[in-house]
Tab-separated table of C-alpha atoms in Angstrom:
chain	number	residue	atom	x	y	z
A	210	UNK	CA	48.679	-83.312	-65.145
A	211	UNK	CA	46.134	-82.713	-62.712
A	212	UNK	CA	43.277	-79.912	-63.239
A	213	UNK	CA	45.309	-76.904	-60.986
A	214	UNK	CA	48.076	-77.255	-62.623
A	215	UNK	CA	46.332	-77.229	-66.262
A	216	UNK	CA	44.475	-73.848	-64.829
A	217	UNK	CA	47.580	-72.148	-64.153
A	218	UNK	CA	49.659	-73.377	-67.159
A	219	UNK	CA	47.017	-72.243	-69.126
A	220	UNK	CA	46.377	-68.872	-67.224
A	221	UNK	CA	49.809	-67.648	-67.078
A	222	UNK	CA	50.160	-68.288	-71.374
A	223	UNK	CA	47.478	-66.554	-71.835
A	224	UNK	CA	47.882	-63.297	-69.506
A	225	UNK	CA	51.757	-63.418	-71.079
A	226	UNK	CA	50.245	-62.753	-74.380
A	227	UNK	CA	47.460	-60.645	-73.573
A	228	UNK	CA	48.841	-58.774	-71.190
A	229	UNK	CA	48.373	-55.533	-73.488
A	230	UNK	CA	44.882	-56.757	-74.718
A	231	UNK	CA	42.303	-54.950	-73.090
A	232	UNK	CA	11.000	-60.211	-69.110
A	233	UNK	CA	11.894	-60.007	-72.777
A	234	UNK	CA	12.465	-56.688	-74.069
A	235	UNK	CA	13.365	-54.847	-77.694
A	236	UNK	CA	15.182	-51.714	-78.902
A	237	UNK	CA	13.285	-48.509	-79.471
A	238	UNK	CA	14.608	-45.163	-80.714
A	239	UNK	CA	17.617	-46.615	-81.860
A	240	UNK	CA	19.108	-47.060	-85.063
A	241	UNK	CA	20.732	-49.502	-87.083
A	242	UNK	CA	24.625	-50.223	-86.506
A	243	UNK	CA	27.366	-50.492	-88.902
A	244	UNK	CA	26.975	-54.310	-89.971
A	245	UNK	CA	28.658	-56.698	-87.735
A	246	UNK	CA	30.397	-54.198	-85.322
A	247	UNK	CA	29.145	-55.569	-82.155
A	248	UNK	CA	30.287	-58.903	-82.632
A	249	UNK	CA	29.516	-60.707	-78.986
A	250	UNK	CA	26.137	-60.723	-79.378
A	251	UNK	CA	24.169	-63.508	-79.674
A	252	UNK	CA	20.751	-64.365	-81.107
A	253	UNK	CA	19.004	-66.870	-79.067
A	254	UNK	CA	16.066	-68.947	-81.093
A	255	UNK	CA	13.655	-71.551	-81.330
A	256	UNK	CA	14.775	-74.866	-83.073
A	257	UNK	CA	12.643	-73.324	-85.725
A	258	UNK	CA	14.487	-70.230	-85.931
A	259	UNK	CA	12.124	-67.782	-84.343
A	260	UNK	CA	14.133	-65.260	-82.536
A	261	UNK	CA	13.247	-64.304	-78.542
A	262	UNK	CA	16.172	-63.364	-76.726
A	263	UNK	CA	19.237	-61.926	-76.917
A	264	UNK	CA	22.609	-62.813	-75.114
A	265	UNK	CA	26.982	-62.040	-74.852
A	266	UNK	CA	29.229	-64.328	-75.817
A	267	UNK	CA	32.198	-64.252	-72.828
A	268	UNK	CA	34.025	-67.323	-74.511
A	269	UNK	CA	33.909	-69.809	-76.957
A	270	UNK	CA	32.225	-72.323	-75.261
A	271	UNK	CA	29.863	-70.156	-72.880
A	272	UNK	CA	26.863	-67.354	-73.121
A	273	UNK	CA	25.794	-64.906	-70.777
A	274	UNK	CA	21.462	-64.250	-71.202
A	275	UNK	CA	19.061	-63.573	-68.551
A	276	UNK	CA	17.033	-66.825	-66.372
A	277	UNK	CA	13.774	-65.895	-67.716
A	278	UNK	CA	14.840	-66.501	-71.350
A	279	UNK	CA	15.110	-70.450	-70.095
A	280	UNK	CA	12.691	-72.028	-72.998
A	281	UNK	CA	14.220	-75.573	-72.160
A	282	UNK	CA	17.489	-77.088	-73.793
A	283	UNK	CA	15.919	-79.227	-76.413
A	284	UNK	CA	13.968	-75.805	-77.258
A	285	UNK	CA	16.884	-73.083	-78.073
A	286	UNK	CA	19.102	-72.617	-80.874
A	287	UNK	CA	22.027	-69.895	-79.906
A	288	UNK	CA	23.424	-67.878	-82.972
A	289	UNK	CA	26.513	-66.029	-83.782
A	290	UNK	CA	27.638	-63.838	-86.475
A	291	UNK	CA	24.070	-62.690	-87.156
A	292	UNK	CA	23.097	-59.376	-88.464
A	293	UNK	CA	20.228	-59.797	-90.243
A	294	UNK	CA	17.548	-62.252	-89.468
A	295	UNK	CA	15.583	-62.303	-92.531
A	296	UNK	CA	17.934	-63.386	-94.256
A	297	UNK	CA	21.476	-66.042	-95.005
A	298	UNK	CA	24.037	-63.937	-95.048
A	299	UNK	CA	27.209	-66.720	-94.480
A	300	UNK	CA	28.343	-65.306	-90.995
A	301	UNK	CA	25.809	-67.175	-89.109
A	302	UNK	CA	26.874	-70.201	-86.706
A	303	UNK	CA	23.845	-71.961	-84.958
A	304	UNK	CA	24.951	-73.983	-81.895
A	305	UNK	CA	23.030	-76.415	-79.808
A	306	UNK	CA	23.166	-75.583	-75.689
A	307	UNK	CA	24.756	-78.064	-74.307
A	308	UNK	CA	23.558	-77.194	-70.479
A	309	UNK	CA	21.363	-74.033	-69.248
A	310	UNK	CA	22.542	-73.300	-65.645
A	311	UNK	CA	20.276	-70.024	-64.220
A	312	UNK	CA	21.062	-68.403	-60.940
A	313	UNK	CA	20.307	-70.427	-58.553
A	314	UNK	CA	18.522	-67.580	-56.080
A	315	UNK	CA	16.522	-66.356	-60.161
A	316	UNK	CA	12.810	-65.567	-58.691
A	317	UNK	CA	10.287	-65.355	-61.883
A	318	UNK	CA	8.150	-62.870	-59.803
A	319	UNK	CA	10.653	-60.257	-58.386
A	320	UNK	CA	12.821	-60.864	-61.466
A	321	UNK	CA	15.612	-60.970	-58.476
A	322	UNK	CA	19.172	-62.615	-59.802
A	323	UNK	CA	17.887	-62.899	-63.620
A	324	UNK	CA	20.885	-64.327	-65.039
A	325	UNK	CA	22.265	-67.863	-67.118
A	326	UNK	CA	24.682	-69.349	-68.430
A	327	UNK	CA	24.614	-71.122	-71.349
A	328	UNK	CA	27.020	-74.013	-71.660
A	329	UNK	CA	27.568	-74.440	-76.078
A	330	UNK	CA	27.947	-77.869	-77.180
A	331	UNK	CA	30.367	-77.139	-79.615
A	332	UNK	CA	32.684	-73.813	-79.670
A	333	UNK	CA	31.818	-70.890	-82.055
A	334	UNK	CA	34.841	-70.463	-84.357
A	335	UNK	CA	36.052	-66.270	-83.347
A	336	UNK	CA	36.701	-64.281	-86.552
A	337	UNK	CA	36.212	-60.916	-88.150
A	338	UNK	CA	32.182	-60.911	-87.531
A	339	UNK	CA	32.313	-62.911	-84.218
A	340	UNK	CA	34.226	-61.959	-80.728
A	341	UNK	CA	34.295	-62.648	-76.962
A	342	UNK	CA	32.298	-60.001	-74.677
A	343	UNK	CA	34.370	-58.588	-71.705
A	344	UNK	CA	32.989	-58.621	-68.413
A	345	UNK	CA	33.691	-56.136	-65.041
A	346	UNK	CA	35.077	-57.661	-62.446
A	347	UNK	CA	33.308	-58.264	-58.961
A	348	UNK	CA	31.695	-55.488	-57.358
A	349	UNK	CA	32.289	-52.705	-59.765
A	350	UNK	CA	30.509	-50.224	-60.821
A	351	UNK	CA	29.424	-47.608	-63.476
A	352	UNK	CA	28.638	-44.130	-62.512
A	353	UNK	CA	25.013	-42.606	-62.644
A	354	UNK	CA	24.511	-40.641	-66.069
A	355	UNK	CA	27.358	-42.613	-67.691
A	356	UNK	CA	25.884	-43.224	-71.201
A	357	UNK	CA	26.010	-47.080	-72.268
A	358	UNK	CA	25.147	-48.955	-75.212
A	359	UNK	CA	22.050	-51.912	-75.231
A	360	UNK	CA	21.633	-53.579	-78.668
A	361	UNK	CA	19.207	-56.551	-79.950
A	362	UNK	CA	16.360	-57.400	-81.998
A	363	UNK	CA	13.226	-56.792	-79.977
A	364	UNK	CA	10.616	-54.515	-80.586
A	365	UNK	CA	11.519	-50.977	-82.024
A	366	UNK	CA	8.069	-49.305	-80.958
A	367	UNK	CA	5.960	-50.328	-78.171
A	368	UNK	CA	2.601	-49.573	-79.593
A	369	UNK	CA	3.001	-51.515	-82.604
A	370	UNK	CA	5.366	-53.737	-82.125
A	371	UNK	CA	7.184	-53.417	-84.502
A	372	UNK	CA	10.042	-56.132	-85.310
A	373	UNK	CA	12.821	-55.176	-87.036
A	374	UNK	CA	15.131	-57.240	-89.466
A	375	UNK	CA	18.556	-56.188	-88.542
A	376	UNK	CA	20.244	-55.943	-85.064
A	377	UNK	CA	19.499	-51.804	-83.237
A	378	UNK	CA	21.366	-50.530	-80.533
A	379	UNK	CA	20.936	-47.763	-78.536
A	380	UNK	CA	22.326	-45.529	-75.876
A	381	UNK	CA	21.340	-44.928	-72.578
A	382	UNK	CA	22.203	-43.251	-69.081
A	383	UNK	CA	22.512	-45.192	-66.189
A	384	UNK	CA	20.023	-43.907	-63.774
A	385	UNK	CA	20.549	-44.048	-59.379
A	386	UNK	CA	18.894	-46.740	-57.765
A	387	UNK	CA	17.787	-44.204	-55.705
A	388	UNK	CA	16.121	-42.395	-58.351
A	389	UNK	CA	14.506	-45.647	-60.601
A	390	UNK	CA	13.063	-46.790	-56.903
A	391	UNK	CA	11.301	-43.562	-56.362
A	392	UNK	CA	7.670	-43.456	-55.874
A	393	UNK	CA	7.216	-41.716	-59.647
A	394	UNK	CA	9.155	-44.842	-60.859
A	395	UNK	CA	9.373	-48.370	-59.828
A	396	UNK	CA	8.336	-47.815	-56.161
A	397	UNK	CA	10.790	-50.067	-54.175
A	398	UNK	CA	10.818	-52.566	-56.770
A	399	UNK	CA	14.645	-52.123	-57.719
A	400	UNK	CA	17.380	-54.512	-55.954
A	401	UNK	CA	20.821	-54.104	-55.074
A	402	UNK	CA	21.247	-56.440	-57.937
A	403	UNK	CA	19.279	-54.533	-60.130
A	404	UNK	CA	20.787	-52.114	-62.605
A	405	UNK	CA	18.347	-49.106	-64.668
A	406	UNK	CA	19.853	-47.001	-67.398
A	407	UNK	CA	17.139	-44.733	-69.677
A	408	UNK	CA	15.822	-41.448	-69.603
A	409	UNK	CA	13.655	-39.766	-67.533
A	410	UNK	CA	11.231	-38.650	-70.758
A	411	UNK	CA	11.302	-42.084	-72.404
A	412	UNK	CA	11.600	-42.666	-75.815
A	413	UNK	CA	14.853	-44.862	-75.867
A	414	UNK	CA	14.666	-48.325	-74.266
A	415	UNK	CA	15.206	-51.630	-74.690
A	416	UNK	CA	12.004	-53.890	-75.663
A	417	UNK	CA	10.485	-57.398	-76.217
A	418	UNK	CA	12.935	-59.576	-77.577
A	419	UNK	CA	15.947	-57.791	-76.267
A	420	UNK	CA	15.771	-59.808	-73.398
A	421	UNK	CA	18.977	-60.959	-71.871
A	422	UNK	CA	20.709	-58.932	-74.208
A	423	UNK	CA	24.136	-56.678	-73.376
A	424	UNK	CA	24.218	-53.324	-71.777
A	425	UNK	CA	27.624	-52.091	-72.485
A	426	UNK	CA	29.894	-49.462	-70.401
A	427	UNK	CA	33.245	-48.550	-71.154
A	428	UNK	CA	33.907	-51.401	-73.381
A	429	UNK	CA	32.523	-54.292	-70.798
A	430	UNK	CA	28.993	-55.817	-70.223
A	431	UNK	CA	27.765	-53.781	-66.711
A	432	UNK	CA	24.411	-55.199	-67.222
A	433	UNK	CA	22.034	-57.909	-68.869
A	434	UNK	CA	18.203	-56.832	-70.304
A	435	UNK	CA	16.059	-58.001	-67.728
A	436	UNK	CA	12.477	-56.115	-67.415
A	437	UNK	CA	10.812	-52.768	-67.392
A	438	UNK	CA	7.534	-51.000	-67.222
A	439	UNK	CA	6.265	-50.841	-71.051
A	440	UNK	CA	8.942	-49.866	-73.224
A	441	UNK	CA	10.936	-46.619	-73.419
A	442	UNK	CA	8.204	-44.962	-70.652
A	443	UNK	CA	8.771	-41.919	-69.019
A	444	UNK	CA	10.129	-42.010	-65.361
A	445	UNK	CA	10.383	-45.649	-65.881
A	446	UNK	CA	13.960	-47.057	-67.296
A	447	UNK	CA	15.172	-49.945	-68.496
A	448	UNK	CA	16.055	-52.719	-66.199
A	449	UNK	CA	19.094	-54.965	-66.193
A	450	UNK	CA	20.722	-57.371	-64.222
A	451	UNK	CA	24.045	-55.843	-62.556
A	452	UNK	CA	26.800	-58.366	-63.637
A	453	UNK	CA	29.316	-57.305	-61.701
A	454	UNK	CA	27.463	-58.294	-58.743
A	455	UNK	CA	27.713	-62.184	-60.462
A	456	UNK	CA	31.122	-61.839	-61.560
A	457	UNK	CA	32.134	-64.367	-58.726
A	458	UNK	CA	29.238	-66.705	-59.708
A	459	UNK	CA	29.740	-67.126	-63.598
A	460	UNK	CA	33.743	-67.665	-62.893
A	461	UNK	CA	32.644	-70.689	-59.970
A	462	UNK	CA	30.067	-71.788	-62.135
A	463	UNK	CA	32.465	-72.322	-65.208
A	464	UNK	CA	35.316	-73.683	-63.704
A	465	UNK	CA	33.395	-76.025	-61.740
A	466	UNK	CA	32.131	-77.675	-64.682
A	467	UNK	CA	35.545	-78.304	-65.936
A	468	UNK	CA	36.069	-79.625	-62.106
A	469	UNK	CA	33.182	-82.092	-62.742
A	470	UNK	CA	34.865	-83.224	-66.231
A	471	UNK	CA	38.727	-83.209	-65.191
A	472	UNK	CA	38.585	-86.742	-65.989
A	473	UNK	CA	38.905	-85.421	-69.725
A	474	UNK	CA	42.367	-83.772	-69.468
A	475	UNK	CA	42.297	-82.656	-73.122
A	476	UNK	CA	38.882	-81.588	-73.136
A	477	UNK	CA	39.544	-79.518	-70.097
A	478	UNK	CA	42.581	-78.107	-72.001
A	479	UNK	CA	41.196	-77.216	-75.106
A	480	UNK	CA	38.057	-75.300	-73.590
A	481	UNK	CA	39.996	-73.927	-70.571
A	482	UNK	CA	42.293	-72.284	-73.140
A	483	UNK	CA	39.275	-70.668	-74.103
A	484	UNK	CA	37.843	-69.351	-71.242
A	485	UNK	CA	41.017	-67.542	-69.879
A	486	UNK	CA	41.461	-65.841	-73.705
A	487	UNK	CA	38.358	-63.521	-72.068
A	488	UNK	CA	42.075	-63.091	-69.750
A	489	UNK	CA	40.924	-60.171	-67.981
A	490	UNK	CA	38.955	-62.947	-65.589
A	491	UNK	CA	39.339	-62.163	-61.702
A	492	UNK	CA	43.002	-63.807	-61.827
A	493	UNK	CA	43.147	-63.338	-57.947
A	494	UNK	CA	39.291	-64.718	-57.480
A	495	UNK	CA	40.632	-67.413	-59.826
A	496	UNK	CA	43.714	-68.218	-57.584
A	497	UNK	CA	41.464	-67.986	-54.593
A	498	UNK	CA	39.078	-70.356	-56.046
A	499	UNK	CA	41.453	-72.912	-56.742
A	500	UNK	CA	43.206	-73.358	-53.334
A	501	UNK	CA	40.472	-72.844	-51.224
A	502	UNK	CA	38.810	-76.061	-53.236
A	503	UNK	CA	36.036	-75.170	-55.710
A	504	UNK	CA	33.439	-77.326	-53.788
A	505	UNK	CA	33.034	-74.811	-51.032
A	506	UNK	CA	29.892	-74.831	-50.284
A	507	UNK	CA	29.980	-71.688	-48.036
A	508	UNK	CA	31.387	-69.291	-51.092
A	509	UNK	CA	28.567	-66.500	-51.417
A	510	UNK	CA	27.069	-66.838	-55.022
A	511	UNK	CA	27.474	-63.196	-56.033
């Protein structure tokens, strides 16, 4: 069986039985969340189990985190289940990356395109303290002053950095571009791939260590923790990288790996079934990539 006609065996099973399914920064004036209940995030470590970023699990096999939390493969330890980091608490699975692919456009000093996918080397096992992230689909958006969700384990004050134990969310309201690229705030700074969410008085943000980290809107991730002016600052909001501006990138970028390995025809079945169980993928994007030949050179990448 050749690799399109895996893809679409595999797409149409899983949309048939799903069809009803639905610059490193930390939390600050948040609180603590019920144990467990956001279940797609990630802690990204050190090989010695130092925590510095944050990230979404979209499928088994793959991890959405921002470019500038790239510490080098043999240097990052990804972690699901976790609650707690001080201490064992059984739910914990610690997977090596397998391959780190940033944006290929990611510029360190605008912070432009700040987004990566992490490639697991083996699949985290999806239970009662560990689920798949959904994701928008290309080019959509979330209203200004829509309240959405960040969570992590960065910083909970800004002044004394203070690092807490357990995971903190927060909620926020996503703020104009308009308004975050004002003179009072980040001057011009903001890009059309560039999301902010805070408020205008501070005192709610995400911080160090939240870093690549989910903003959530209506149930999917709109936007991944990217940078900011100090933490929770007045007139200056949180930053975030707009993922439904990528949505067309991290769907290329992951089937085209499976592409590059369709020499593996059960490999590329077990992990394809996989990604299409986060089944609410771009199925016509998906069709469209597939005919048109996924080594088109000329698609845009976002």
């Amino acid at each position: 069986m050749d690799l399109s006609s895996l893809l679409l065996c595999v797409l149409s099973e899983v949309l048939a039985v799903n069809y009803v399914a639905f610059a490193q920064e930390r939390i600050v004036g948040g609180y603590a969340p019920v144990p467990h209940s956001i279940k797609y995030i990630v802690s990204i470590q050190t090989t010695d189990r130092q925590h510095f970023c944050g990230g979404s699990l979209i499928n088994k096999y793959w991890v959405i985190t921002a470019a500038h939390c790239d510490q080098g493969i043999n240097n990052m330890l990804i972690v699901a289940g976790d609650y707690s980091l001080a201490i064992y608490e059984g739910t914990e699975q610690e997977i090596m990356p397998h391959l780190l692919i940033p944006h290929p456009d990611y510029s360190r000093s605008t912070n432009n395109n700040d987004i990566m996918l992490i490639k697991l080397r083996a699949p985290v096992y999806l239970n009662s303290y560990v689920s798949i992230a959904l994701l928008p689909r290309q080019g959509a958006s979330v209203a200004e002053g829509r309240v959405c969700r960040v969570s992590g384990w960065g910083y909970t004050s800004s002044v004394g950095e203070q690092i807490p134990s357990t995971l903190r969310t927060v909620t926020v309201p996503i703020v104009s571009t308009e308004k975050c690229n004002s003179s009072e705030s980040f001057n011009g700074n903001i890009t059309e791939n560039m999301l902010c969410a805070g408020y205008s008085t501070g005192g709610k943000d995400a911080c160090e260590g939240d870093s690549g980290g989910p903003l959530v809107c209506e149930g999917r991730v709109y936007g991944v923790v990217s940078w900011g002016e100090g933490c929770a600052e007045a007139q200056f909001p949180g930053v975030y990288t707009t993922v439904s501006r990528y949505r067309h990138w991290i769907d290329d970028t992951v089937f085209n790996y499976y592409n590059r390995t369709k020499g593996s025809v059960v490999l590329a079945q077990n992990e394809l079934e996989s990604i299409v169980q986060n089944s609410w993928i771009d199925v016509f994007h998906f069709i469209e990539w597939m005919y048109s030949g996924s080594n088109n050179s000329s698609r845009p990448q976002h």
